[in-house]
Short mmCIF file of C-alpha atoms in Angstrom, two decimals:
data_model
loop_
_atom_site.label_atom_id
_atom_site.label_comp_id
_atom_site.label_asym_id
_atom_site.label_seq_id
_atom_site.Cartn_x
_atom_site.Cartn_y
_atom_site.Cartn_z
CA MET A 27 -21.00 24.78 -10.57
CA SER A 28 -18.63 23.10 -8.16
CA SER A 29 -16.72 19.88 -8.39
CA LYS A 30 -16.13 17.48 -5.58
CA VAL A 31 -12.61 16.19 -5.34
CA PRO A 32 -12.54 12.58 -4.15
CA LYS A 33 -10.74 12.04 -0.86
CA TYR A 34 -8.45 9.05 -0.83
CA ASP A 35 -7.19 7.76 2.50
CA GLU A 36 -5.36 4.58 1.54
CA ALA A 37 -2.91 3.27 -1.03
CA TYR A 38 -1.41 -0.14 -1.67
CA VAL A 39 2.35 -0.45 -2.07
CA TRP A 40 3.61 -2.99 -4.60
CA VAL A 41 7.23 -4.08 -5.03
CA TRP A 42 9.09 -6.10 -7.61
CA LEU A 43 11.49 -8.52 -5.98
CA PRO A 44 14.87 -9.24 -7.59
CA GLY A 45 14.58 -11.83 -10.36
CA GLU A 46 10.76 -11.86 -10.31
CA THR A 47 8.43 -10.74 -13.10
CA ALA A 48 5.30 -10.17 -11.02
CA PRO A 49 4.97 -7.66 -8.17
CA VAL A 50 3.80 -8.52 -4.66
CA VAL A 51 1.81 -6.33 -2.28
CA ALA A 52 4.26 -5.01 0.29
CA GLY A 53 1.55 -3.36 2.34
CA ARG A 54 -0.97 -0.57 2.71
CA LEU A 55 -0.61 3.11 3.56
CA TYR A 56 -3.53 4.52 5.54
CA ALA A 57 -4.11 8.18 6.44
CA HIS A 58 -6.19 9.04 9.51
CA ASP A 59 -6.33 12.19 11.66
CA GLY A 60 -3.24 13.70 10.04
CA LEU A 61 -1.09 10.57 10.47
CA VAL A 62 -0.03 8.05 7.86
CA SER A 63 0.47 4.42 8.90
CA PHE A 64 1.96 1.50 6.99
CA ASN A 65 0.88 -2.10 7.49
CA TYR A 66 2.94 -4.83 5.89
CA GLY A 67 0.96 -7.25 3.74
CA ARG A 68 0.66 -10.85 4.89
CA SER A 69 2.09 -12.27 1.66
CA PHE A 70 5.09 -9.94 1.90
CA ARG A 71 5.76 -10.88 5.55
CA GLU A 72 5.54 -14.59 4.70
CA LEU A 73 8.31 -14.24 2.10
CA GLY A 74 10.86 -14.07 4.93
CA SER A 75 9.67 -17.35 6.49
#
């Protein structure tokens, strides 16, 4: 009997900002062809505006 291990290729990164009680999505890590990329989340980018 063999087990299949699930393959995950993405993860969301959450951060807690100073003085806040709820986290915000900072972005997403994505693995593809041996590389890992990070894309900032829209809501996180808009915090600086």
